[in-house]
mmCIF file of C-alpha atoms in Angstrom:
data_model
loop_
_atom_site.group_PDB
_atom_site.id
_atom_site.type_symbol
_atom_site.label_atom_id
_atom_site.label_comp_id
_atom_site.label_asym_id
_atom_site.label_seq_id
_atom_site.Cartn_x
_atom_site.Cartn_y
_atom_site.Cartn_z
ATOM 1 C CA MET A 137 51.457 29.422 0.970
ATOM 2 C CA SER A 138 47.882 30.551 1.415
ATOM 3 C CA GLY A 139 46.013 30.929 4.696
ATOM 4 C CA PRO A 140 47.302 30.638 8.245
ATOM 5 C CA VAL A 141 49.484 27.713 9.236
ATOM 6 C CA SER A 142 48.366 25.730 12.283
ATOM 7 C CA LEU A 143 50.505 25.782 15.388
ATOM 8 C CA GLY A 144 50.863 22.017 15.190
ATOM 9 C CA ARG A 145 52.379 22.176 11.713
ATOM 10 C CA ARG A 146 54.676 25.061 12.622
ATOM 11 C CA ALA A 147 55.922 23.218 15.695
ATOM 12 C CA LEU A 148 56.485 20.082 13.621
ATOM 13 C CA VAL A 149 58.491 22.069 11.076
ATOM 14 C CA GLU A 150 60.561 23.628 13.872
ATOM 15 C CA GLY A 151 61.304 20.162 15.216
ATOM 16 C CA LEU A 152 62.266 18.783 11.821
ATOM 17 C CA GLY A 153 64.366 21.823 10.977
ATOM 18 C CA THR A 154 66.249 21.665 14.285
ATOM 19 C CA ALA A 155 66.795 17.933 13.851
ATOM 20 C CA ALA A 156 68.216 18.509 10.375
ATOM 21 C CA LEU A 157 70.441 21.316 11.642
ATOM 22 C CA VAL A 158 71.923 19.201 14.444
ATOM 23 C CA ALA A 159 72.375 16.284 12.054
ATOM 24 C CA VAL A 160 74.378 18.623 9.827
ATOM 25 C CA VAL A 161 76.487 19.970 12.712
ATOM 26 C CA VAL A 162 77.214 16.554 14.249
ATOM 27 C CA GLY A 163 77.577 14.757 10.921
ATOM 28 C CA ALA A 164 79.989 17.345 9.540
ATOM 29 C CA GLY A 165 82.070 17.026 12.712
ATOM 30 C CA ILE A 166 82.239 13.231 12.448
ATOM 31 C CA GLN A 167 83.165 13.430 8.771
ATOM 32 C CA ALA A 168 85.835 16.040 9.491
ATOM 33 C CA THR A 169 87.519 13.914 12.180
ATOM 34 C CA GLY A 170 87.634 10.996 9.775
ATOM 35 C CA LEU A 171 89.265 13.054 7.043
ATOM 36 C CA SER A 172 91.934 14.921 8.959
ATOM 37 C CA SER A 173 93.764 15.014 12.259
ATOM 38 C CA ASP A 174 94.471 18.727 11.898
ATOM 39 C CA GLY A 175 92.326 20.855 14.205
ATOM 40 C CA GLY A 176 92.081 23.752 11.783
ATOM 41 C CA VAL A 177 90.965 21.540 8.918
ATOM 42 C CA ARG A 178 88.370 19.914 11.126
ATOM 43 C CA LEU A 179 86.950 23.240 12.221
ATOM 44 C CA LEU A 180 86.888 24.499 8.644
ATOM 45 C CA ALA A 181 85.020 21.429 7.426
ATOM 46 C CA ALA A 182 82.536 21.558 10.285
ATOM 47 C CA SER A 183 81.853 25.289 9.835
ATOM 48 C CA LEU A 184 81.375 24.994 6.092
ATOM 49 C CA GLY A 185 78.908 22.146 6.502
ATOM 50 C CA THR A 186 76.932 24.173 9.054
ATOM 51 C CA VAL A 187 76.903 27.339 6.916
ATOM 52 C CA PHE A 188 75.519 25.590 3.865
ATOM 53 C CA GLY A 189 73.040 23.449 5.791
ATOM 54 C CA LEU A 190 71.703 26.319 7.874
ATOM 55 C CA GLY A 191 71.212 28.618 4.901
ATOM 56 C CA VAL A 192 69.251 25.958 3.019
ATOM 57 C CA LEU A 193 67.051 25.127 6.008
ATOM 58 C CA ILE A 194 66.152 28.783 6.653
ATOM 59 C CA ALA A 195 65.261 29.355 2.991
ATOM 60 C CA LEU A 196 63.221 26.136 2.804
ATOM 61 C CA LEU A 197 61.283 26.213 6.066
ATOM 62 C CA GLY A 198 61.168 29.934 6.886
ATOM 63 C CA PRO A 199 57.857 30.492 5.074
ATOM 64 C CA VAL A 200 56.200 27.880 7.299
ATOM 65 C CA SER A 201 57.504 28.396 10.836
ATOM 66 C CA GLY A 202 59.919 31.305 10.639
ATOM 67 C CA ALA A 203 62.859 28.901 10.829
ATOM 68 C CA HIS A 204 63.817 29.805 14.374
ATOM 69 C CA PHE A 205 65.381 26.375 15.159
ATOM 70 C CA ASN A 206 66.590 28.105 18.307
ATOM 71 C CA PRO A 207 64.894 28.813 21.670
ATOM 72 C CA ALA A 208 67.004 31.960 22.031
ATOM 73 C CA VAL A 209 65.438 33.418 18.860
ATOM 74 C CA THR A 210 61.939 32.339 19.840
ATOM 75 C CA LEU A 211 62.244 33.860 23.302
ATOM 76 C CA ALA A 212 63.762 37.043 21.881
ATOM 77 C CA ALA A 213 60.794 37.435 19.503
ATOM 78 C CA TRP A 214 58.394 36.939 22.397
ATOM 79 C CA ALA A 215 60.256 39.411 24.621
ATOM 80 C CA THR A 216 60.445 42.027 21.862
ATOM 81 C CA ASP A 217 56.693 41.813 21.272
ATOM 82 C CA ARG A 218 55.965 42.244 24.968
ATOM 83 C CA ARG A 219 58.236 45.301 25.152
ATOM 84 C CA GLY A 220 56.473 46.823 22.137
ATOM 85 C CA ARG A 221 53.021 46.339 23.643
ATOM 86 C CA ARG A 222 54.094 47.811 26.969
ATOM 87 C CA ALA A 223 55.827 50.832 25.458
ATOM 88 C CA PRO A 224 53.923 54.081 26.180
ATOM 89 C CA GLY A 225 52.797 56.596 23.616
ATOM 90 C CA PRO A 226 53.177 56.010 19.857
ATOM 91 C CA HIS A 227 55.128 52.767 20.345
ATOM 92 C CA HIS A 228 52.284 51.063 22.226
ATOM 93 C CA ARG A 229 50.648 48.076 20.522
ATOM 94 C CA SER A 230 47.567 46.472 22.023
ATOM 95 C CA ALA A 231 47.462 43.455 19.750
ATOM 96 C CA PRO A 232 50.193 40.804 19.992
ATOM 97 C CA ASP A 233 52.462 40.473 16.975
ATOM 98 C CA GLY A 234 54.900 38.007 18.472
ATOM 99 C CA PRO A 235 54.386 34.416 19.655
ATOM 100 C CA THR A 236 52.093 33.746 22.564
ATOM 101 C CA ALA A 237 53.203 31.803 25.614
ATOM 102 C CA ARG A 238 51.507 28.707 24.156
ATOM 103 C CA GLU A 239 53.345 29.096 20.878
ATOM 104 C CA VAL A 240 56.662 29.620 22.655
ATOM 105 C CA ALA A 241 56.145 26.435 24.680
ATOM 106 C CA ALA A 242 55.296 24.457 21.525
ATOM 107 C CA TYR A 243 58.327 25.776 19.673
ATOM 108 C CA LEU A 244 60.774 25.209 22.526
ATOM 109 C CA GLY A 245 59.564 21.643 23.058
ATOM 110 C CA ALA A 246 59.782 20.818 19.360
ATOM 111 C CA GLN A 247 63.202 22.379 18.997
ATOM 112 C CA THR A 248 64.640 20.444 21.954
ATOM 113 C CA VAL A 249 63.200 17.085 20.914
ATOM 114 C CA GLY A 250 64.307 17.708 17.344
ATOM 115 C CA ALA A 251 67.856 18.540 18.404
ATOM 116 C CA ILE A 252 68.228 15.270 20.313
ATOM 117 C CA ALA A 253 66.781 13.314 17.387
ATOM 118 C CA GLY A 254 69.182 15.031 15.015
ATOM 119 C CA ALA A 255 72.215 14.032 17.084
ATOM 120 C CA LEU A 256 71.049 10.412 17.194
ATOM 121 C CA LEU A 257 70.443 10.442 13.429
ATOM 122 C CA ALA A 258 73.957 11.692 12.717
ATOM 123 C CA ASP A 259 75.480 9.029 14.981
ATOM 124 C CA ALA A 260 73.419 6.360 13.244
ATOM 125 C CA MET A 261 74.521 7.499 9.773
ATOM 126 C CA PHE A 262 78.186 7.161 10.730
ATOM 127 C CA GLY A 263 77.851 4.016 12.810
ATOM 128 C CA ALA A 264 78.685 5.764 16.087
ATOM 129 C CA PRO A 265 77.269 4.385 19.338
ATOM 130 C CA LEU A 266 73.736 5.626 19.961
ATOM 131 C CA LEU A 267 72.559 7.279 23.181
ATOM 132 C CA ARG A 268 76.098 7.729 24.427
ATOM 133 C CA LEU A 269 76.453 11.012 26.333
ATOM 134 C CA SER A 270 79.370 13.214 25.390
ATOM 135 C CA THR A 271 82.550 13.256 27.448
ATOM 136 C CA HIS A 272 83.826 16.472 25.835
ATOM 137 C CA GLU A 273 84.144 18.936 28.692
ATOM 138 C CA ARG A 274 83.628 22.583 27.694
ATOM 139 C CA SER A 275 83.811 24.472 30.960
ATOM 140 C CA SER A 276 85.632 27.767 31.447
ATOM 141 C CA GLY A 277 84.769 31.431 31.772
ATOM 142 C CA GLN A 278 86.164 32.267 28.355
ATOM 143 C CA LEU A 279 83.903 29.730 26.709
ATOM 144 C CA TRP A 280 80.857 31.098 28.505
ATOM 145 C CA LEU A 281 81.769 34.594 27.388
ATOM 146 C CA GLY A 282 82.134 33.327 23.851
ATOM 147 C CA GLU A 283 78.621 31.858 24.001
ATOM 148 C CA LEU A 284 77.195 35.092 25.349
ATOM 149 C CA VAL A 285 78.808 37.066 22.523
ATOM 150 C CA ALA A 286 77.811 34.576 19.833
ATOM 151 C CA THR A 287 74.149 34.451 20.914
ATOM 152 C CA ALA A 288 73.908 38.220 21.390
ATOM 153 C CA GLY A 289 75.195 38.769 17.845
ATOM 154 C CA LEU A 290 72.825 36.201 16.379
ATOM 155 C CA VAL A 291 69.742 37.681 18.058
ATOM 156 C CA TRP A 292 70.855 41.209 17.172
ATOM 157 C CA LEU A 293 71.179 40.178 13.534
ATOM 158 C CA VAL A 294 67.836 38.343 13.335
ATOM 159 C CA LEU A 295 65.830 41.071 15.041
ATOM 160 C CA GLY A 296 67.679 43.775 13.140
ATOM 161 C CA LEU A 297 66.731 42.185 9.813
ATOM 162 C CA VAL A 298 63.107 42.068 10.906
ATOM 163 C CA ARG A 299 63.067 45.657 12.078
ATOM 164 C CA THR A 300 64.657 46.982 8.892
ATOM 165 C CA GLY A 301 62.495 44.960 6.489
ATOM 166 C CA ARG A 302 65.360 42.905 5.052
ATOM 167 C CA THR A 303 64.330 39.448 6.182
ATOM 168 C CA HIS A 304 64.754 38.108 2.659
ATOM 169 C CA LEU A 305 68.488 38.265 3.434
ATOM 170 C CA ALA A 306 68.156 36.035 6.490
ATOM 171 C CA PRO A 307 69.286 32.737 4.860
ATOM 172 C CA PRO A 308 72.697 33.974 3.651
ATOM 173 C CA LEU A 309 73.361 36.469 6.446
ATOM 174 C CA VAL A 310 72.447 34.248 9.403
ATOM 175 C CA ALA A 311 74.403 31.357 7.890
ATOM 176 C CA ALA A 312 77.379 33.641 7.241
ATOM 177 C CA TYR A 313 77.284 34.976 10.801
ATOM 178 C CA ILE A 314 77.295 31.488 12.313
ATOM 179 C CA GLY A 315 80.168 30.487 10.012
ATOM 180 C CA ALA A 316 82.158 33.508 11.163
ATOM 181 C CA ALA A 317 81.293 32.914 14.816
ATOM 182 C CA TYR A 318 82.755 29.404 14.582
ATOM 183 C CA TRP A 319 86.081 31.155 14.206
ATOM 184 C CA PHE A 320 85.892 34.376 16.194
ATOM 185 C CA THR A 321 84.407 32.939 19.415
ATOM 186 C CA SER A 322 86.267 30.743 21.861
ATOM 187 C CA SER A 323 83.312 28.354 22.137
ATOM 188 C CA THR A 324 82.927 27.846 18.356
ATOM 189 C CA SER A 325 79.459 29.407 18.659
ATOM 190 C CA PHE A 326 76.838 26.944 19.813
ATOM 191 C CA ALA A 327 74.537 30.012 20.274
ATOM 192 C CA ASN A 328 71.471 27.784 20.582
ATOM 193 C CA PRO A 329 70.075 26.150 23.771
ATOM 194 C CA ALA A 330 68.276 23.342 21.904
ATOM 195 C CA VAL A 331 71.317 22.459 19.821
ATOM 196 C CA THR A 332 73.471 22.527 22.959
ATOM 197 C CA VAL A 333 71.193 19.980 24.646
ATOM 198 C CA GLY A 334 71.137 17.806 21.501
ATOM 199 C CA ARG A 335 74.930 17.814 21.222
ATOM 200 C CA ALA A 336 75.177 16.348 24.715
ATOM 201 C CA PHE A 337 73.764 13.133 23.246
ATOM 202 C CA THR A 338 76.694 12.415 20.933
ATOM 203 C CA ASP A 339 80.173 11.482 22.062
ATOM 204 C CA THR A 340 81.793 12.832 18.902
ATOM 205 C CA TYR A 341 83.663 15.945 17.732
ATOM 206 C CA ALA A 342 80.645 18.230 18.174
ATOM 207 C CA GLY A 343 79.589 16.861 21.548
ATOM 208 C CA ILE A 344 79.436 18.651 24.887
ATOM 209 C CA ALA A 345 79.478 16.895 28.270
ATOM 210 C CA PRO A 346 76.144 17.139 30.167
ATOM 211 C CA ALA A 347 77.871 18.867 33.080
ATOM 212 C CA SER A 348 79.000 21.621 30.714
ATOM 213 C CA VAL A 349 75.491 22.257 29.373
ATOM 214 C CA PRO A 350 73.884 24.403 32.146
ATOM 215 C CA PRO A 351 76.518 27.179 32.076
ATOM 216 C CA PHE A 352 76.280 27.265 28.285
ATOM 217 C CA LEU A 353 72.490 27.626 28.480
ATOM 218 C CA LEU A 354 72.762 30.437 30.997
ATOM 219 C CA ALA A 355 75.304 32.268 28.843
ATOM 220 C CA GLN A 356 73.080 31.865 25.779
ATOM 221 C CA LEU A 357 70.005 33.254 27.562
ATOM 222 C CA LEU A 358 72.047 36.224 28.793
ATOM 223 C CA GLY A 359 73.309 36.687 25.251
ATOM 224 C CA ALA A 360 69.740 36.631 23.902
ATOM 225 C CA ALA A 361 68.783 39.364 26.370
ATOM 226 C CA ALA A 362 71.805 41.371 25.291
ATOM 227 C CA GLY A 363 70.786 40.930 21.648
ATOM 228 C CA VAL A 364 67.321 42.296 22.383
ATOM 229 C CA GLY A 365 68.902 45.245 24.137
ATOM 230 C CA LEU A 366 71.219 45.920 21.228
ATOM 231 C CA THR A 367 68.296 45.828 18.799
ATOM 232 C CA THR A 368 66.373 48.352 20.908
ATOM 233 C CA LEU A 369 69.463 50.537 21.228
ATOM 234 C CA CYS A 370 70.041 50.573 17.460
ATOM 235 C CA PHE A 371 66.458 50.626 16.138
ATOM 236 C CA GLY A 372 64.330 51.834 19.046
ATOM 237 C CA CYS A 373 61.227 50.139 20.381
ATOM 238 C CA PRO A 374 58.935 48.437 17.849
ATOM 239 C CA GLY A 375 56.611 50.937 16.234
ATOM 240 C CA PRO A 376 52.798 50.623 16.258
ATOM 241 C CA ASP A 377 52.731 48.941 12.846
ATOM 242 C CA SER A 378 55.845 46.833 13.059
ATOM 243 C CA VAL A 379 55.621 43.066 12.962
ATOM 244 C CA PRO A 380 58.636 41.660 14.801
ATOM 245 C CA VAL A 381 57.630 38.039 14.242
ATOM 246 C CA PRO A 382 57.399 36.128 10.935
ATOM 247 C CA VAL A 383 54.179 35.932 8.898
ATOM 248 C CA PRO A 384 54.100 32.461 7.272
ATOM 249 C CA ASP A 385 51.809 33.323 4.365
ATOM 250 C CA SER A 386 53.563 36.526 3.267
ATOM 251 C CA VAL A 387 56.628 37.132 1.157
ATOM 252 C CA PRO A 388 59.660 38.062 3.262
ATOM 253 C CA GLY A 389 60.235 41.778 3.161
ATOM 254 C CA SER A 390 56.622 42.671 2.383
ATOM 255 C CA VAL A 391 53.973 44.582 4.278
ATOM 256 C CA PRO A 392 51.146 42.204 5.285
ATOM 257 C CA GLY A 393 48.152 42.520 2.975
ATOM 258 C CA SER A 394 50.054 44.276 0.187
ATOM 259 C CA ASP A 395 51.496 43.117 -3.089
ATOM 260 C CA PRO A 396 55.196 42.786 -2.228
ATOM 261 C CA TYR A 397 56.328 42.726 -5.838
ATOM 262 C CA PRO A 398 53.903 44.917 -7.833
ATOM 263 C CA VAL A 399 53.992 44.751 -11.582
ATOM 264 C CA VAL A 400 55.613 47.878 -12.975
ATOM 265 C CA ASP A 401 55.094 49.224 -16.469
ATOM 266 C CA PRO A 402 58.597 50.346 -17.434
ATOM 267 C CA VAL A 403 57.264 53.053 -19.786
ATOM 268 C CA VAL A 404 54.769 54.459 -17.326
ATOM 269 C CA ASP A 405 57.246 54.171 -14.485
ATOM 270 C CA SER A 406 59.792 56.240 -16.372
ATOM 271 C CA ASP A 407 57.237 58.873 -17.424
ATOM 272 C CA PRO A 408 55.353 60.360 -14.446
ATOM 273 C CA GLU A 409 52.958 62.206 -16.788
ATOM 274 C CA ARG A 410 51.741 59.037 -18.451
ATOM 275 C CA VAL A 411 48.852 57.246 -16.700
ATOM 276 C CA PRO A 412 48.497 53.479 -17.218
ATOM 277 C CA ALA A 413 45.324 51.923 -18.568
ATOM 278 C CA ASP A 414 44.177 50.840 -15.111
ATOM 279 C CA GLY A 415 44.156 54.432 -13.868
ATOM 280 C CA GLY A 416 47.327 54.128 -11.874
ATOM 281 C CA ALA A 417 46.483 51.044 -9.827
ATOM 282 C CA SER A 418 49.553 49.269 -11.115
ATOM 283 C CA ARG A 419 51.922 51.943 -9.776
ATOM 284 C CA PRO A 420 53.868 50.530 -6.831
ATOM 285 C CA SER A 421 53.295 52.061 -3.452
ATOM 286 C CA PRO A 422 56.200 54.280 -2.356
ATOM 287 C CA ALA A 423 56.314 52.269 0.875
ATOM 288 C CA VAL A 424 56.696 48.968 -0.986
ATOM 289 C CA PRO A 425 59.113 49.553 -3.880
ATOM 290 C CA HIS A 426 60.038 47.053 -6.518
ATOM 291 C CA PRO A 427 62.881 44.834 -5.274
ATOM 292 C CA SER A 428 65.378 46.579 -7.518
ATOM 293 C CA ARG A 429 64.799 49.922 -5.805
ATOM 294 C CA GLY A 430 66.043 49.140 -2.333
ATOM 295 C CA PRO A 431 64.269 48.621 1.012
ATOM 296 C CA ALA A 432 61.119 50.449 1.948
ATOM 297 C CA HIS A 433 61.074 52.683 4.985
ATOM 298 C CA THR A 434 58.347 50.706 6.677
ATOM 299 C CA SER A 435 58.112 47.876 9.138
ATOM 300 C CA ALA A 436 58.177 44.494 7.442
ATOM 301 C CA ALA A 437 57.364 40.967 8.406
ATOM 302 C CA VAL A 438 59.101 37.663 7.923
ATOM 303 C CA PRO A 439 57.672 34.157 8.154
ATOM 304 C CA GLY A 440 57.028 33.415 11.811
ATOM 305 C CA PRO A 441 55.089 31.668 14.514
ATOM 306 C CA THR A 442 51.847 33.629 14.791
ATOM 307 C CA GLU A 443 48.464 32.432 13.613
ATOM 308 C CA GLY A 444 47.617 34.000 10.309
ATOM 309 C CA ASN A 445 50.937 35.675 9.840
ATOM 310 C CA THR A 446 65.467 32.999 11.297
ATOM 311 C CA SER A 447 71.517 29.894 13.553
ATOM 312 C CA HIS A 448 69.684 28.737 14.515
ATOM 313 C CA ARG A 449 72.729 26.778 15.341
#
């Protein structure tokens, strides 16, 4: 992509991506219940469908909107940017790198509307009654703790990938984490406020009763805050040049404004005494190595919701 992506388009993509994600989650659950009466088989089928669908959606739509599909991720990016700009000394940043309040509002609205639309779409595909609220009660302290843990881990992973410049790994790693969290958390890892609201609109395997939604949302927000804290604990406050929010028109894992995958002359590269015909301009910067040489020790950006510049379930 070339040039900045408008907020309207990014919000639209977030809505479509979240709708597709919820359609995958709900549809996989309906299909699983029709194929087997065994609870383990149902959970396996639902988790596999979510893993594959989520990975594809992040890879496809990440370059446009950052593929948040999750208010917890959007709010965590916003909070991380505010912390970086407030940090004293060398960590202080005067210019915003993360989403503004306006962008956060647009993303959250699109994600929520998209989640509801995705649940209705899945019900329509399988001939289930439309606009029937779920009767599946999910209310207990252990489930709320499971949601807190699942969301904290997701936010920790997403922000950690950004801070270490490995956002190109987001599609497989985020999808793998959600697939694992289906099994190691008591709540089967909703880990997403928008998806939780959307799943209240389907009275199927993946549904959640409306009365059970508020405690889940609170647990997820607390988990997001914990994820931000874990990121700061592990990687410190964002540095002055770090970009904790995606840059839509850059290649994941690159430094904005640089050539992320410079052309390397294999002969010149192996012989430090030989100078290429262009006078050395083709030599890759030490801070941005060729993909085969491992990550650079610099801050990197991933596609995200800022003008001119990752579940999830």
